[in-house]
mmCIF file of C-alpha atoms and ligand atoms in Angstrom:
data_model
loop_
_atom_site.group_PDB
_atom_site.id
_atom_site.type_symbol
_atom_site.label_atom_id
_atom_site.label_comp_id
_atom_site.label_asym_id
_atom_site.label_seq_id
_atom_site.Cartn_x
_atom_site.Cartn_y
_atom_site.Cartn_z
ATOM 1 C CA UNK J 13 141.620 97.336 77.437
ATOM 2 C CA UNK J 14 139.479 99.128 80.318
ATOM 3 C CA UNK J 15 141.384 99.056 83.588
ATOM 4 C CA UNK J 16 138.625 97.164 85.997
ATOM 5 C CA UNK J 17 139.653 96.342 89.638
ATOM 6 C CA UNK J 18 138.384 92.734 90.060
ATOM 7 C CA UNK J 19 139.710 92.695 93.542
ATOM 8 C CA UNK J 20 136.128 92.961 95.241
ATOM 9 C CA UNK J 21 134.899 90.226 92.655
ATOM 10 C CA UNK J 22 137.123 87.539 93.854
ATOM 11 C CA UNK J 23 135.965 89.084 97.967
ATOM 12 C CA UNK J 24 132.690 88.603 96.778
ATOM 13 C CA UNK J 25 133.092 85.522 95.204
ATOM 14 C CA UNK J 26 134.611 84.076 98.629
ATOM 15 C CA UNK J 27 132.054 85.306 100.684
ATOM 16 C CA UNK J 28 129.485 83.909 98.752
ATOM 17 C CA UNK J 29 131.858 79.960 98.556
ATOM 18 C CA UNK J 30 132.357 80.442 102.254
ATOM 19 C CA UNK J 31 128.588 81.197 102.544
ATOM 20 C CA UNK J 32 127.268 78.445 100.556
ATOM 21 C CA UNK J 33 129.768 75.888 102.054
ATOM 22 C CA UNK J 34 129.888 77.078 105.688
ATOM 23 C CA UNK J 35 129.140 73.461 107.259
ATOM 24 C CA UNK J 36 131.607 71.362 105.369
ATOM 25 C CA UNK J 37 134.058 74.266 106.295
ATOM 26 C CA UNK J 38 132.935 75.138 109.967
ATOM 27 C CA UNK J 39 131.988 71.835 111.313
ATOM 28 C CA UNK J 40 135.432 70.512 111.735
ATOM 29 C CA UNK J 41 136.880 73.039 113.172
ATOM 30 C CA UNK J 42 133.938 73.152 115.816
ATOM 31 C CA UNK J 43 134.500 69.607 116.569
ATOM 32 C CA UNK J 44 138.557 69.625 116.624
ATOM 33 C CA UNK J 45 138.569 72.866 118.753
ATOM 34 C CA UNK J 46 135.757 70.933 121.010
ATOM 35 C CA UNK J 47 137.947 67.894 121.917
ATOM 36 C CA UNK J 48 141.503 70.328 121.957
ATOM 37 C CA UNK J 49 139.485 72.218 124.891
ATOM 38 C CA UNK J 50 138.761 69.077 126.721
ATOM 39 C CA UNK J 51 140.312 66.958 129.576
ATOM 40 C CA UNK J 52 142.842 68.834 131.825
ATOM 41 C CA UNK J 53 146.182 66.176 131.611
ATOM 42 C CA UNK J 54 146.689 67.292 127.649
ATOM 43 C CA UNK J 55 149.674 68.237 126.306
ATOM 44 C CA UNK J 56 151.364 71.339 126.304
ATOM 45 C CA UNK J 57 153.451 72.903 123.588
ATOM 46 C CA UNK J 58 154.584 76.249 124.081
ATOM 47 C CA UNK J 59 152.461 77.099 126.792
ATOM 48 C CA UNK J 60 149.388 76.128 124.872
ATOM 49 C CA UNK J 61 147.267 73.093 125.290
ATOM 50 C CA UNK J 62 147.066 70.929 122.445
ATOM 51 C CA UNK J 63 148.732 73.069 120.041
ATOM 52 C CA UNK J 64 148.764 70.342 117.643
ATOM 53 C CA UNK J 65 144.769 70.123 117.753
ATOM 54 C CA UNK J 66 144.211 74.321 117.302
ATOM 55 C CA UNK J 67 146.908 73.594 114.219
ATOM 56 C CA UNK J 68 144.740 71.253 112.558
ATOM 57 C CA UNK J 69 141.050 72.901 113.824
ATOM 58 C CA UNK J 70 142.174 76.288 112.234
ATOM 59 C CA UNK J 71 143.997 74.484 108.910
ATOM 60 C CA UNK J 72 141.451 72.326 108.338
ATOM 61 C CA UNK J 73 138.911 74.720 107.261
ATOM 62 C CA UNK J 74 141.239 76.762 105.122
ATOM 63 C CA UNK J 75 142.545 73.314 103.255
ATOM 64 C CA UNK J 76 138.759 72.355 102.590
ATOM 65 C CA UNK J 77 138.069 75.855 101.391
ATOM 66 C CA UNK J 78 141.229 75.258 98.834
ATOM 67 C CA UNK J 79 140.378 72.228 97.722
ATOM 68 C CA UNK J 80 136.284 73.714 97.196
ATOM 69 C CA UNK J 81 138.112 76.549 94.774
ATOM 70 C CA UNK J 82 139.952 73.970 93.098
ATOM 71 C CA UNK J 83 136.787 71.877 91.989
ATOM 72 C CA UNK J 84 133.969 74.003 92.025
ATOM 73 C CA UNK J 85 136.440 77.038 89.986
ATOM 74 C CA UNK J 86 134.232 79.730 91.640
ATOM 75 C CA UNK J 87 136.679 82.247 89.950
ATOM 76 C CA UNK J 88 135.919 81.116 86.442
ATOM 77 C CA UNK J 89 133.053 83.958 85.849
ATOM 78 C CA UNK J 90 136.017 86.422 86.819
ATOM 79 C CA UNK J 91 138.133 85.500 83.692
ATOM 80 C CA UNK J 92 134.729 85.806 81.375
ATOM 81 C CA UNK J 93 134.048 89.568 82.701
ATOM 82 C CA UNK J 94 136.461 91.012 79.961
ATOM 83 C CA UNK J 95 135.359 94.240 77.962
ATOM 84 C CA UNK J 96 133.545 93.238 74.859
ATOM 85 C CA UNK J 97 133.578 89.481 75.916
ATOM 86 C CA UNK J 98 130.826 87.790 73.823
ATOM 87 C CA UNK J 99 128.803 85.191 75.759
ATOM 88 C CA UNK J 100 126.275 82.347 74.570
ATOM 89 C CA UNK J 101 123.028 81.689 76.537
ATOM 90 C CA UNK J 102 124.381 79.095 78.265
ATOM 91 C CA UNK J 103 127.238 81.470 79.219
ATOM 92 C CA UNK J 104 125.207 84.296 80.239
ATOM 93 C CA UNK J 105 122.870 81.812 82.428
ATOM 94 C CA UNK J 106 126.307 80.759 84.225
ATOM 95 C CA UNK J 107 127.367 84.567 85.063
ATOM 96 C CA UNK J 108 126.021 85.165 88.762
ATOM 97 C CA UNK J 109 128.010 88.424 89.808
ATOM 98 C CA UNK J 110 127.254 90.439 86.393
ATOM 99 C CA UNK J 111 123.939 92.007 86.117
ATOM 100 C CA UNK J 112 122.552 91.196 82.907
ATOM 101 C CA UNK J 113 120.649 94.082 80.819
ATOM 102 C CA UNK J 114 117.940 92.983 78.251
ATOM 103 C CA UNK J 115 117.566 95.384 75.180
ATOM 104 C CA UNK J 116 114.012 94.334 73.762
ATOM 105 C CA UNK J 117 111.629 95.490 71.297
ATOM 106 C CA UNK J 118 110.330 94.652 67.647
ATOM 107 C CA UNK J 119 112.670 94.413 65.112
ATOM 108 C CA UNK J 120 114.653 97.294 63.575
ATOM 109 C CA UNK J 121 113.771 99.552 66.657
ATOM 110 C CA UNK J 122 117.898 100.192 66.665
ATOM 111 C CA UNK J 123 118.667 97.562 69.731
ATOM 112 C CA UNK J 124 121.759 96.528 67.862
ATOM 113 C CA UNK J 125 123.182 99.581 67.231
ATOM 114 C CA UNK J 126 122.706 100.887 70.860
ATOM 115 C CA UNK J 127 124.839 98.050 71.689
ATOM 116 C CA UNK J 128 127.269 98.569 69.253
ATOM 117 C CA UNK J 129 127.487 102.418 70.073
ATOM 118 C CA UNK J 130 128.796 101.731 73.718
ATOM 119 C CA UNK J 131 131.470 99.943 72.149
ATOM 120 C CA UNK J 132 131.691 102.611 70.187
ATOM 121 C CA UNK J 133 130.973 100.730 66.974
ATOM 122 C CA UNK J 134 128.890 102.279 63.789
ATOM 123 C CA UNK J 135 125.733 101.363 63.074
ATOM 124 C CA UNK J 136 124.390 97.225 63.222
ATOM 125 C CA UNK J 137 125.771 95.582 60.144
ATOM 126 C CA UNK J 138 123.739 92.347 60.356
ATOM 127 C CA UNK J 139 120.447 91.151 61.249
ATOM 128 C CA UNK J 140 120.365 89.813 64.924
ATOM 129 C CA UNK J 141 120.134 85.623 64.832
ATOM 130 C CA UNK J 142 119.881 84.822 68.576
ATOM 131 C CA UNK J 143 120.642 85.551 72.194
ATOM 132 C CA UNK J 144 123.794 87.236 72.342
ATOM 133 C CA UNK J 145 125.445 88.602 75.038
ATOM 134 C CA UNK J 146 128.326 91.208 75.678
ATOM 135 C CA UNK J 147 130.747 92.608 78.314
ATOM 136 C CA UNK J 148 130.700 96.288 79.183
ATOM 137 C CA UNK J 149 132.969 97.730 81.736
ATOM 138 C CA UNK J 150 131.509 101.151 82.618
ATOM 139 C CA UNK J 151 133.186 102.983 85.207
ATOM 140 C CA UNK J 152 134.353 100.084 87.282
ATOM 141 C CA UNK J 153 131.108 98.110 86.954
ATOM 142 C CA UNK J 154 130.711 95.431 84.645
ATOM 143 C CA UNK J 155 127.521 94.514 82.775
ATOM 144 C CA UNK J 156 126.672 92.027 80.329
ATOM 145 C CA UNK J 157 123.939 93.328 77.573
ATOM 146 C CA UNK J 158 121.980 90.994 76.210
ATOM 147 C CA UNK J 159 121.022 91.441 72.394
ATOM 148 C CA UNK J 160 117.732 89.468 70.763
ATOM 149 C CA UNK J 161 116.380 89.439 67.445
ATOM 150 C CA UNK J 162 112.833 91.263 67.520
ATOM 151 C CA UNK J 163 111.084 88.809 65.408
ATOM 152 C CA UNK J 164 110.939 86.024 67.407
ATOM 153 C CA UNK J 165 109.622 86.544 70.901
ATOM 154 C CA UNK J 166 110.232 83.707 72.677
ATOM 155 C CA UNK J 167 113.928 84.986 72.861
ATOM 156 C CA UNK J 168 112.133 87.949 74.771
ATOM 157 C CA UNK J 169 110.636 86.156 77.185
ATOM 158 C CA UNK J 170 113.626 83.876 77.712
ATOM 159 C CA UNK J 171 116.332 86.804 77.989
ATOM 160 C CA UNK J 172 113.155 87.800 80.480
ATOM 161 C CA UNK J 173 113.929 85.211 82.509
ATOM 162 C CA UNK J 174 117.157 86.710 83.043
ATOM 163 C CA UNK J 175 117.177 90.549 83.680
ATOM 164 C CA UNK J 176 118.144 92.301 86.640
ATOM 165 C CA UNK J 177 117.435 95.793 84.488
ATOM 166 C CA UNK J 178 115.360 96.007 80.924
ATOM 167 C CA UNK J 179 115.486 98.706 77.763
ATOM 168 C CA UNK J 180 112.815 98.639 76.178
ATOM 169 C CA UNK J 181 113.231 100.403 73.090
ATOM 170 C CA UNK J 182 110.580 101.479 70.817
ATOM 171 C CA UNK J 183 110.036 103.767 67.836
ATOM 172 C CA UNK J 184 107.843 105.921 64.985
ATOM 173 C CA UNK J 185 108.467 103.163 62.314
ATOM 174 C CA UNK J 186 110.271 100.428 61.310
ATOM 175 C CA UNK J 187 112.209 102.264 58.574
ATOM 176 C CA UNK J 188 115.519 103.774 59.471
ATOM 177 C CA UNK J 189 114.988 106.837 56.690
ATOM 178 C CA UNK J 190 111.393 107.440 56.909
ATOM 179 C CA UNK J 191 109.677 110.360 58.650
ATOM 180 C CA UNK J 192 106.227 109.206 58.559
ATOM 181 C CA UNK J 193 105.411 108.431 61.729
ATOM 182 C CA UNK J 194 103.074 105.119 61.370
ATOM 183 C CA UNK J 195 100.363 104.744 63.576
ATOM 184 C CA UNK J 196 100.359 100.469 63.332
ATOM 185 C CA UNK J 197 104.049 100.764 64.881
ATOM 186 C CA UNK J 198 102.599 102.078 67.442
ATOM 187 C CA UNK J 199 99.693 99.344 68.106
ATOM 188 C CA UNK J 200 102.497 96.668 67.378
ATOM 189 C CA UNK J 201 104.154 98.270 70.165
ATOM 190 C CA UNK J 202 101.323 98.177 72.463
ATOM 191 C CA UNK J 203 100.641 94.308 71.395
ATOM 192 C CA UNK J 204 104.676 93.589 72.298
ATOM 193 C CA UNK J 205 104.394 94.787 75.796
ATOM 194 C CA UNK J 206 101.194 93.084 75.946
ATOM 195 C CA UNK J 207 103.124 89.314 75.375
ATOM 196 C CA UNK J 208 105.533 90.333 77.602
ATOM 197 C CA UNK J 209 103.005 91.492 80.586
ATOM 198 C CA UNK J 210 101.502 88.279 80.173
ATOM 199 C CA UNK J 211 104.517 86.097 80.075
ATOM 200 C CA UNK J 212 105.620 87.906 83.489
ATOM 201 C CA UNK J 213 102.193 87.111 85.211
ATOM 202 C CA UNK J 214 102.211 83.645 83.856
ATOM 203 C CA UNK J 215 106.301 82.547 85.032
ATOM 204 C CA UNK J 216 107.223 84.698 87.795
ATOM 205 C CA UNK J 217 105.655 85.885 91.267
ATOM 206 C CA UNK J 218 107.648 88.234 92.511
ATOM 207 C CA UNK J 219 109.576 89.456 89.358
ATOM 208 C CA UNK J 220 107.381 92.557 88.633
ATOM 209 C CA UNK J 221 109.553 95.067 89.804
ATOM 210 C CA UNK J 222 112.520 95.399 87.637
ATOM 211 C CA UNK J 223 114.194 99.186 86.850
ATOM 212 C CA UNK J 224 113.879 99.727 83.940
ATOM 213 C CA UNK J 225 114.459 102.560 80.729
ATOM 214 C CA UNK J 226 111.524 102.972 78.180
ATOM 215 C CA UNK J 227 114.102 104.658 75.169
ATOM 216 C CA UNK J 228 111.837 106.277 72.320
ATOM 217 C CA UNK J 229 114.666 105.745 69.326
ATOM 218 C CA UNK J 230 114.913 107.220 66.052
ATOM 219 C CA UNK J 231 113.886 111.231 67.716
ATOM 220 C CA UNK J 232 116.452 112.077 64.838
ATOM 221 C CA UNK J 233 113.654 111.255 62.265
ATOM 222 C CA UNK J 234 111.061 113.240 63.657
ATOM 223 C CA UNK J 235 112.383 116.599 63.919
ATOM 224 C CA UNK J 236 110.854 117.524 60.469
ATOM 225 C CA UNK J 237 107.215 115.545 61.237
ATOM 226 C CA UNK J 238 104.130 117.841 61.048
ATOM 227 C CA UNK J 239 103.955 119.313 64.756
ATOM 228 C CA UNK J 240 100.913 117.353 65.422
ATOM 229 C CA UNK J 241 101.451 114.116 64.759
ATOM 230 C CA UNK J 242 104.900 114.196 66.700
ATOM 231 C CA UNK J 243 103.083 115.437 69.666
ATOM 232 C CA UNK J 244 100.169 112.553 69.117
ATOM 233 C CA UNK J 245 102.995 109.976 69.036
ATOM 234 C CA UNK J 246 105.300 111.654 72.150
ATOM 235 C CA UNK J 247 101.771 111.329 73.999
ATOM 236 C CA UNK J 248 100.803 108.236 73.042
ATOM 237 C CA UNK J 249 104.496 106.796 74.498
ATOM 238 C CA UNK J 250 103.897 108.429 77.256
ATOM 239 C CA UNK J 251 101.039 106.754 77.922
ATOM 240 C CA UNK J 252 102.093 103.748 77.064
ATOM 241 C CA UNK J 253 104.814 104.221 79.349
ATOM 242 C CA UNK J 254 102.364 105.262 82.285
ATOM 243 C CA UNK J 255 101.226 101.704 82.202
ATOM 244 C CA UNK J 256 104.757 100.246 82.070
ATOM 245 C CA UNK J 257 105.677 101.853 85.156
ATOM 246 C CA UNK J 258 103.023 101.011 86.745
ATOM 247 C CA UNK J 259 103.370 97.346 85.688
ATOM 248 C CA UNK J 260 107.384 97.220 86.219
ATOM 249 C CA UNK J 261 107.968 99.745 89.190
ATOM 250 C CA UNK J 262 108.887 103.273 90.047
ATOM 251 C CA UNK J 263 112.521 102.675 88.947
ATOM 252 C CA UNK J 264 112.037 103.121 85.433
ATOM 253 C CA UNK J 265 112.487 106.249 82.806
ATOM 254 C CA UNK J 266 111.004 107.535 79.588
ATOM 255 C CA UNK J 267 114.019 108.611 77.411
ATOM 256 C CA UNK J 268 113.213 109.784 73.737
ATOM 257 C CA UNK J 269 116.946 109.186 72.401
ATOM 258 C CA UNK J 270 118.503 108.803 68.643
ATOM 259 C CA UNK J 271 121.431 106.270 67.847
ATOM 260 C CA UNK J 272 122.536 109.355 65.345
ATOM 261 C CA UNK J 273 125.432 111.059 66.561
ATOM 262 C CA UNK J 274 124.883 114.144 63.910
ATOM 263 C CA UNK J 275 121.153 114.503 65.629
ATOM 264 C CA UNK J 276 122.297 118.475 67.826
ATOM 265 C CA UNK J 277 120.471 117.312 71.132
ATOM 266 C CA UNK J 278 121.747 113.823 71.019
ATOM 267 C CA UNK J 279 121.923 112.266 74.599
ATOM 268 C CA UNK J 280 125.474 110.232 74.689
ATOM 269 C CA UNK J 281 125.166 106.447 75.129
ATOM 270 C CA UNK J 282 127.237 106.864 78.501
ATOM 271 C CA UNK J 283 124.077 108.628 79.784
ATOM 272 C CA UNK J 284 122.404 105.534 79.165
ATOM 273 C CA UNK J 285 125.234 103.100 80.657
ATOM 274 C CA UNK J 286 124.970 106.041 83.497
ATOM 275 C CA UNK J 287 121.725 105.263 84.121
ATOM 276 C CA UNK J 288 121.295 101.687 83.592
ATOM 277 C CA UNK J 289 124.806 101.498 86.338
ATOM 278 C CA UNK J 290 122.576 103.497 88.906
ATOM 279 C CA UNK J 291 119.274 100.877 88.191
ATOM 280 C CA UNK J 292 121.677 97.663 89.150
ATOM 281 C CA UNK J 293 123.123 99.102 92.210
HETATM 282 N N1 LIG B 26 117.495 107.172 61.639
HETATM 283 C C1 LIG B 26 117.837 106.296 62.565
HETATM 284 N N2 LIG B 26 118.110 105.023 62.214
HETATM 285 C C2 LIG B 26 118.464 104.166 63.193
HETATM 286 C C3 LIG B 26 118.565 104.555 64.558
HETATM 287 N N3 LIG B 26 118.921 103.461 65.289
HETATM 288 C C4 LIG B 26 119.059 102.464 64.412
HETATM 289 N N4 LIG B 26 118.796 102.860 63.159
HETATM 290 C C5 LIG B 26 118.809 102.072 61.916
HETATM 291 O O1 LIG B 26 117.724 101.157 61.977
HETATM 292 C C6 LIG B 26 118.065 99.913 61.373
HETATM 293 C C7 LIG B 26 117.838 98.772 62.346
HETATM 294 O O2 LIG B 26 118.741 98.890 63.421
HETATM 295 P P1 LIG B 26 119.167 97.641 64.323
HETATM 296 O O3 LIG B 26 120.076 98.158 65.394
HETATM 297 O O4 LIG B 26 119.648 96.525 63.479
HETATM 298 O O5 LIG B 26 117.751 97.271 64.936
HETATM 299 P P2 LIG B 26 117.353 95.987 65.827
HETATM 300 O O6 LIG B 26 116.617 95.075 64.927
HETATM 301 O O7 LIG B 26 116.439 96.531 66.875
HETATM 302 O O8 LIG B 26 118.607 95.422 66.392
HETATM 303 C C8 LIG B 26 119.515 100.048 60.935
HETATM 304 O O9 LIG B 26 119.521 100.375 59.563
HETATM 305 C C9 LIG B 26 120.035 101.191 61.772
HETATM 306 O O10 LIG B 26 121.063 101.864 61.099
HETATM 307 C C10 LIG B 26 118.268 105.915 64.900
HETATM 308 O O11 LIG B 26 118.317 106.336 66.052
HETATM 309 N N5 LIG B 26 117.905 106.720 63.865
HETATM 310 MG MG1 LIG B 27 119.377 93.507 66.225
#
């Protein structure tokens, strides 16, 4: 288990209670410190006036602010940000202090295995069913990735709906063994970003800048492509990426990555959780 210091979670958390709550909390101790400052024949109990009155104004506040933690559990999200934690939609939806990272693309790009590689798992045994989300601690910041099946894009553009910081991961073909680089991947690509351009101009106003990594997968499999054709696809991405940045915003990056750990000039998946740490700051 990752050590994780959840004491500026639960500061956070307060601040945000005390935020959203300030009147219920605030108003009676204006209005009880108000009437203890009135009238000059009060009371006086060790030397202060109404003593009893600055008691209640200043333990009034705190009690209502106890009795807010103890109905509206702020703290619960704390006890769900636990390395490897799986979460449901509805889950996710509820986190509001974890940034959530989207990993989309078509089907069999290697999404699932990214994921499973910064828990330092092998390669995706199953086919990805739904919306799934998962804890990572990486270096003292938690994140929960969210996981979709490629097939079905309405889970893209609802795991859209959620992302403070998006992977978009893409590839040569949809084979895992195959060097052939196939130009209709490529177009199917294009036609995926496409759907998702167009679901962000239809839902959202202000959602178009989002950091973001554009990770060309599978670079393992295209070491021994004819010289040409790896440079027409490498440009081609490229290009395609041009027009993601410019869609998305400056905080975005072109990575051409394998999930292979025997590839020599693999990039580490901790780059990546480097990287997608420094977009949600
Ligand atoms: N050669 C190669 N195969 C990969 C790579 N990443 C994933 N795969 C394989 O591609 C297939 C699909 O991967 P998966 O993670 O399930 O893709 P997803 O549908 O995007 O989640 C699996 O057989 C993986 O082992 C990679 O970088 N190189
Ligand atoms: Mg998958």
């Amino acid at each position: 288990m990752k050590k994780f210091n959840k004491l500026n979670l639960y500061i956070k958390i307060l601040i945000i209670l005390i935020k959203k709550y300030s009147r219920i909390i605030f108003i009676p101790f204006g209005i009880i410190s108000f009437i203890a400052t009135l009238g000059t024949t009060t009371p006086t109990i060790l030397g202060i006036k109404n003593l009893h009155l600055w008691i209640a104004a200043f333990s009034l506040p705190l009690a209502i602010l106890i009795i807010l933690i103890i109905i509206k559990k702020p703290f619960s999200e704390i006890k769900k940000i636990k390395e490897g934690e799986i979460l449901n939609i509805d889950e996710i939806k509820n986190l509001h202090l974890t940034p959530k990272i989207i990993i989309i693309g078509l089907s069999n790009v290697g999404k699932t295995t990214l994921i499973n590689s910064f828990f330092h798992e092998r390669f995706a045994k199953s086919r990805t069913q739904n919306i799934e989300g998962r804890i990572k601690i990486h270096k003292n910041q938690a994140l929960c990735l969210i996981d979709m099946s490629g097939e079905q894009i309405y889970h893209a553009y609802q795991v859209l709906k959620l992302a403070n910081f998006i992977v978009l991961m893409v590839d040569h073909s949809e084979s895992h063994s195959s060097k052939k680089i196939v130009l209709s991947r490529q177009s199917d690509v294009r036609d995926f970003i496409e759907k998702i351009k167009d679901n962000v101009d239809g839902n959202y106003d202000d959602k178009k800048s989002i950091p973001s990594l554009f990770i060309v997968n599978k670079k393992d499999l295209w070491s021994e492509s004819a010289e040409k054709s790896k440079e027409a696809l490498q440009s081609n991405y490229k290009n395609i990426y041009k027009e993601w940045k410019n869609y998305f915003g400056d905080k975005s990056e072109y990575i051409e990555y394998t999930n292979k750990n025997d590839y020599d000039e693999k990039i580490s998946s901790a780059v990546i959780l480097d990287k997608i740490c420094e977009g949600v700051k």
